[in-house]
Coordinates of C-alpha atoms in Angstrom, one line a residue:
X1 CA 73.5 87.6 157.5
X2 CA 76.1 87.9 154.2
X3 CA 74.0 88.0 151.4
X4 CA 70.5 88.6 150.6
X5 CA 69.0 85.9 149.1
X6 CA 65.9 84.0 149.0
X7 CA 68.1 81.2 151.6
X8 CA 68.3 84.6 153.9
X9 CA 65.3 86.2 153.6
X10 CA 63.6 83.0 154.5
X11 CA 65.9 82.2 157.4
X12 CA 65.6 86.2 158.6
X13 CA 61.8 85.8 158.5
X14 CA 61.5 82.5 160.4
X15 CA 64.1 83.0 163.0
X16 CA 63.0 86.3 164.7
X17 CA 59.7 84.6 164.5
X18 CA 61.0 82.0 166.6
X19 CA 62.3 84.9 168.9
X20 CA 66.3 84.5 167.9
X21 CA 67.1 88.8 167.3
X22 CA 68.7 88.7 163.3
X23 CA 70.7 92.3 164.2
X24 CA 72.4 93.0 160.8
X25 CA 72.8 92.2 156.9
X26 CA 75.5 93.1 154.7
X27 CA 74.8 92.6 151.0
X28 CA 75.9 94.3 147.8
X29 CA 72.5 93.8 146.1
X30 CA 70.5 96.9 146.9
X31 CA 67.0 95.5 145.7
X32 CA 67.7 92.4 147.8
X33 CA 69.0 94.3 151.1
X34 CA 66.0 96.8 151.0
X35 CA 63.6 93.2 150.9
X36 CA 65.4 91.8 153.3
X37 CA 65.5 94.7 156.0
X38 CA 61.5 94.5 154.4
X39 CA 60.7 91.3 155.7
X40 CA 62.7 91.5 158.7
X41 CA 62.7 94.9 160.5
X42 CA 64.7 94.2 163.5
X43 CA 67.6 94.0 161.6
X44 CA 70.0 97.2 159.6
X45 CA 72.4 97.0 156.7
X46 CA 75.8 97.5 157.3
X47 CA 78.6 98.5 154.5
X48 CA 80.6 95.9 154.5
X49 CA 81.3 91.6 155.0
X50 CA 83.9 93.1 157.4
X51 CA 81.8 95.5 159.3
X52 CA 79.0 92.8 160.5
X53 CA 81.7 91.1 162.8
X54 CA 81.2 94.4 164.9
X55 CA 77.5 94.2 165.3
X56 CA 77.1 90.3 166.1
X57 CA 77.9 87.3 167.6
X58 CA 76.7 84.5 164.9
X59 CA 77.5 85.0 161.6
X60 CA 75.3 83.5 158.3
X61 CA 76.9 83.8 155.6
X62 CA 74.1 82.9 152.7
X63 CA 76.1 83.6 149.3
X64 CA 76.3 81.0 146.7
X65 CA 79.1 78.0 147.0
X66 CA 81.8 79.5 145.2
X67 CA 81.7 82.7 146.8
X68 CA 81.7 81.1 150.7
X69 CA 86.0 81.4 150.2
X70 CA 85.7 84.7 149.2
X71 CA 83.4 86.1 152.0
X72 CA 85.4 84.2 154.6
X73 CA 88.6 86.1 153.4
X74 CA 86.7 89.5 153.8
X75 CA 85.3 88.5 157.3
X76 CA 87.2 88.8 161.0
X77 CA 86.1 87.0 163.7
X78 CA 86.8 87.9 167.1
X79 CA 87.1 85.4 170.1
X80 CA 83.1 84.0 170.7
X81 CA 82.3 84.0 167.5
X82 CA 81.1 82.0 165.6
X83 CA 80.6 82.0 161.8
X84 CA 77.9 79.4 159.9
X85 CA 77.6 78.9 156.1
X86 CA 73.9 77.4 154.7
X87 CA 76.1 75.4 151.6
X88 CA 74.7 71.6 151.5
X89 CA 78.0 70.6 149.7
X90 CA 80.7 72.3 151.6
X91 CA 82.1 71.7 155.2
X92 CA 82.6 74.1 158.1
X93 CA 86.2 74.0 157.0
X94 CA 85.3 76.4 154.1
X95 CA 85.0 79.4 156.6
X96 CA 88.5 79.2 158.1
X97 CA 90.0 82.0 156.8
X98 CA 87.6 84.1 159.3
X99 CA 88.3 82.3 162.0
X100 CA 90.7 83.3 164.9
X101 CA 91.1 82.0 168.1
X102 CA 88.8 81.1 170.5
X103 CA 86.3 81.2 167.0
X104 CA 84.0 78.7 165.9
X105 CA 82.8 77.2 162.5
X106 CA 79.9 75.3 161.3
X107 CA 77.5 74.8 158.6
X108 CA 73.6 74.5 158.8
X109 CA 71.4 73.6 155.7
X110 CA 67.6 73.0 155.9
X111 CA 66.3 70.8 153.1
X112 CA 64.5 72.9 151.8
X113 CA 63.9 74.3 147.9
X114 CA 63.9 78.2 147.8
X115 CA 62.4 78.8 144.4
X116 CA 59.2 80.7 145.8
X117 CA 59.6 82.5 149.1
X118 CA 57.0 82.1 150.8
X119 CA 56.7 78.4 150.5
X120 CA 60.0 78.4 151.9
X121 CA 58.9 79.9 155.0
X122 CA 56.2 78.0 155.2
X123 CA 58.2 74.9 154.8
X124 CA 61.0 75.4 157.1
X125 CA 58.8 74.5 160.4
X126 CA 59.1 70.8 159.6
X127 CA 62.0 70.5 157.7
X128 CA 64.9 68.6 157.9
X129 CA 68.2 70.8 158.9
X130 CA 72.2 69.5 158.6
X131 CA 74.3 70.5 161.2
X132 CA 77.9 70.1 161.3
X133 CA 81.3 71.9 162.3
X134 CA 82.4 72.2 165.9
X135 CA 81.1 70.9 168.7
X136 CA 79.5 73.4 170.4
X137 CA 78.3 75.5 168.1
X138 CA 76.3 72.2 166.7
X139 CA 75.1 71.8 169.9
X140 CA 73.3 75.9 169.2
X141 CA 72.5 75.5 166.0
X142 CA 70.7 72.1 166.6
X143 CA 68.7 73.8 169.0
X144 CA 68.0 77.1 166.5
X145 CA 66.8 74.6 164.1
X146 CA 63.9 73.2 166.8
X147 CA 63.5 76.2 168.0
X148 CA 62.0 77.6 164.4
X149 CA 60.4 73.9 164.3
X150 CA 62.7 71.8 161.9
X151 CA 64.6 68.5 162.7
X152 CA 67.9 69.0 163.1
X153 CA 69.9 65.8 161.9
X154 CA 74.0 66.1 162.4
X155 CA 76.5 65.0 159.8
X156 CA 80.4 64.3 160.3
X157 CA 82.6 67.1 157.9
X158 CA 83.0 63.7 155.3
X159 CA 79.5 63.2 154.4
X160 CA 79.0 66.5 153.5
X161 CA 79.3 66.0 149.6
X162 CA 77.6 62.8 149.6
X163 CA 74.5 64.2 151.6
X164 CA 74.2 67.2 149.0
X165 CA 74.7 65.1 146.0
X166 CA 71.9 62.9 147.1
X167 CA 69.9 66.3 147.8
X168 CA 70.3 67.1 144.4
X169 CA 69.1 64.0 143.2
X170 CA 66.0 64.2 145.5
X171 CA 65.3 67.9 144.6
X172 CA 66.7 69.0 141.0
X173 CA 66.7 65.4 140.2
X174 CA 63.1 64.3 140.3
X175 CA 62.5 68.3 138.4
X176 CA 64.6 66.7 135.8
X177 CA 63.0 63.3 135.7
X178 CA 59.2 65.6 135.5
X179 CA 61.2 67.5 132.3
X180 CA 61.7 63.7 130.7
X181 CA 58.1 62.5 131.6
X182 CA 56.7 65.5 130.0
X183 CA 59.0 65.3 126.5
X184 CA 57.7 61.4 126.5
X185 CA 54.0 63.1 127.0
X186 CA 54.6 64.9 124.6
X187 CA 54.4 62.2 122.4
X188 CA 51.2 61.3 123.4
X189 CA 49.4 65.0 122.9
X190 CA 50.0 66.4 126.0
X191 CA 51.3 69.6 126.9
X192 CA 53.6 70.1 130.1
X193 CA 50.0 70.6 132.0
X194 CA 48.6 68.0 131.1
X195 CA 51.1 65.7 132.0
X196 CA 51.8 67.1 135.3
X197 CA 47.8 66.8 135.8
X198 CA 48.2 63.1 135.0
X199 CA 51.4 62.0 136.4
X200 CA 52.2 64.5 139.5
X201 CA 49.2 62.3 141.2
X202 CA 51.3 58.9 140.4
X203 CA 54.4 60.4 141.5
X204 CA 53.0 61.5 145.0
X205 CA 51.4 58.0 145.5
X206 CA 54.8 56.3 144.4
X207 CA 56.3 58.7 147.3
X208 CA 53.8 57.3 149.9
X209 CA 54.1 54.0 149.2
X210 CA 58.7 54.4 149.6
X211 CA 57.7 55.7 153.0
X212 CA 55.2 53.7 154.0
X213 CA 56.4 50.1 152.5
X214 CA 60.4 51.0 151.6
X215 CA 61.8 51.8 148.1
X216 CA 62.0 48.1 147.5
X217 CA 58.8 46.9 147.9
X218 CA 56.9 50.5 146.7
X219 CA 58.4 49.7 142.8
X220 CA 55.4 48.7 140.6
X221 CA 55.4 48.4 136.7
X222 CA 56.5 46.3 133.9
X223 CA 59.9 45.6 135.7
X224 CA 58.3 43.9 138.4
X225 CA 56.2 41.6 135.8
X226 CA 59.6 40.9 133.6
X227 CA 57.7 42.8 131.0
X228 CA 60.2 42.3 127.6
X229 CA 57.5 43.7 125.2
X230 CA 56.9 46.2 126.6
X231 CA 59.5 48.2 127.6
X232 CA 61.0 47.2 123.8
X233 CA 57.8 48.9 123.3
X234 CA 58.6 52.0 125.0
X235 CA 61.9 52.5 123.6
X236 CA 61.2 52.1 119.9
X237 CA 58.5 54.8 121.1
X238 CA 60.9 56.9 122.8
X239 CA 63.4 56.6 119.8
X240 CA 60.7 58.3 117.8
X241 CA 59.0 60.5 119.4
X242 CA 61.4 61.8 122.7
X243 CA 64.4 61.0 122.1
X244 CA 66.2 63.2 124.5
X245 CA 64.3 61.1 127.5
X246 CA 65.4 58.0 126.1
X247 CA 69.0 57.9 127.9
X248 CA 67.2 58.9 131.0
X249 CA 64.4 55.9 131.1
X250 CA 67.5 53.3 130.6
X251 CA 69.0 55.1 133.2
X252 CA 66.6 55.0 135.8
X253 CA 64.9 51.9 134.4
X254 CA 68.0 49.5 135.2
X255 CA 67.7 50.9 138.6
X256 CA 64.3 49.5 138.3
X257 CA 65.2 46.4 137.1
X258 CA 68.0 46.3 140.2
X259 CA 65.4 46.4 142.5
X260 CA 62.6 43.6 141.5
X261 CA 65.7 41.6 140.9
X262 CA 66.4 41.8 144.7
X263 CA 63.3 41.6 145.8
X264 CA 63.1 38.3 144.6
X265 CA 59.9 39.7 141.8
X266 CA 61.8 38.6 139.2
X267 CA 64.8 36.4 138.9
X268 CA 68.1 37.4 137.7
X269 CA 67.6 35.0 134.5
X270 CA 64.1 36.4 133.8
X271 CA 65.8 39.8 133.7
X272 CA 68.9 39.3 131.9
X273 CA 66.7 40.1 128.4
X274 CA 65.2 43.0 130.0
X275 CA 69.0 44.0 130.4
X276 CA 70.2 43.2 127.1
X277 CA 67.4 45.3 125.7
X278 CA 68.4 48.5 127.8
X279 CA 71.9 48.3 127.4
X280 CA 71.3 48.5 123.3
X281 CA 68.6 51.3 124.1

């Protein structure tokens, strides 16, 4: 591995487990090479993102985005191996400067978050895992990814972007929408535990019911009823007491609105008020 984050540490931990030997790391963070070599004692630190080509035959590199270009133009490959970035944005294409002939390139990123640690070794078994780059190195790496228990799901070098943007909205997006429900609680007297008490259990039953019924059909709420009132109601609240939520409900509520139209709850002339009313928030 190149780099010594919680993405590493996780993927260290899990893949010896699954009996796959993770020889070396190279890290400039002391505090995080010591806790990686902690959690995975198989493995020894080596001085340099040039110096683990010598040592291995399949390269992780683990570092932030923006510092996958740099690392690749520090690291030689030699012929029959292969170099893997974990980046849910970038393609394989990112690590070509390493590359030499008879090399190969490829990118693998569970869908997983990595804020705690141990939940993220807990979750990897069961997770989703992108695969992409070249052909047979996909072909290893999809089997890596059952072997530590995940799902591995291939993506062509173009959908790349896409698939991480709609990660985002799925991960940091729905932490973002929690920060806007608890500013509206707020304005109800409740603090941020409160709210999540009361509307974590909603969200998690909304969840179930997109699985189990579609996105369509799972949309309840005053959208569904052509509600006008109230969600005039909501805004003029909003206005007062959350204000910085308020471009965020129209945002996600004329998705909302989108969806009971074609679901055929509401008609497109029962909704156009609703729409009037959102676009002059």
């Amino acid at each position: 591995f190149i780099g010594a984050g919680r993405v590493s540490c996780a993927l260290g931990v899990v893949f010896a487990r699954a009996g796959w030997p993770v020889a070396a790391i190279a890290s400039r963070d002391e505090t995080n090479r010591a806790r990686f070599l902690e959690l995975v004692p198989g493995a020894h630190a080596v001085p340099s993102v040039a110096a683990i080509a010598d040592d291995v035959d399949l390269v992780f590199v683990t570092v932030p985005d923006d510092a996958v270009a740099d690392v690749a133009a520090q690291l030689r490959l030699y012929a029959g191996q292969a170099a893997v970035h974990t980046s849910g944005a970038l393609d394989s294409s990112a690590l070509e400067p390493a590359r030499a002939a008879g090399t190969q390139g490829g990118s693998f990123h569970p869908m997983v978050a990595f804020a705690d640690q141990e939940a993220a070794v807990a979750a990897l078994p069961g997770a989703t895992v992108a695969v992409e780059g070249d052909e047979e190195l996909v072909v290893l790496l999809a089997q890596l990814a059952s072997d530590i228990g995940a799902q591995p799901v291939r993506l062509p070098p173009t959908g790349k972007t896409a698939y991480h943007a709609a990660a985002v909205l799925g991960g940091g997006g729905v932490i973002g929408l929690l920060d806007g429900v608890a500013e509206v609680a707020r304005g109800a007297g409740l603090d941020e535990a409160g709210a999540l008490a009361i509307y974590v259990p909603l969200i998690r039953q909304a969840l179930t019911n997109a699985e189990n019924m579609g996105i369509e059909n799972a949309l309840t709420g005053p959208f569904v009823r052509g509600d006008v009132g109230t969600i005039r109601g909501h805004l003029e609240a909003m206005r007062r007491l959350a204000p910085g939520a308020v471009e965020m409900y129209r945002a996600t509520a004329t998705r909302e609105l989108d969806l009971a139209v074609g679901r055929g709850a509401i008609t497109e002339e029962q909704a156009l008020p609703l729409r009037r009313l959102l676009e002059d928030g």
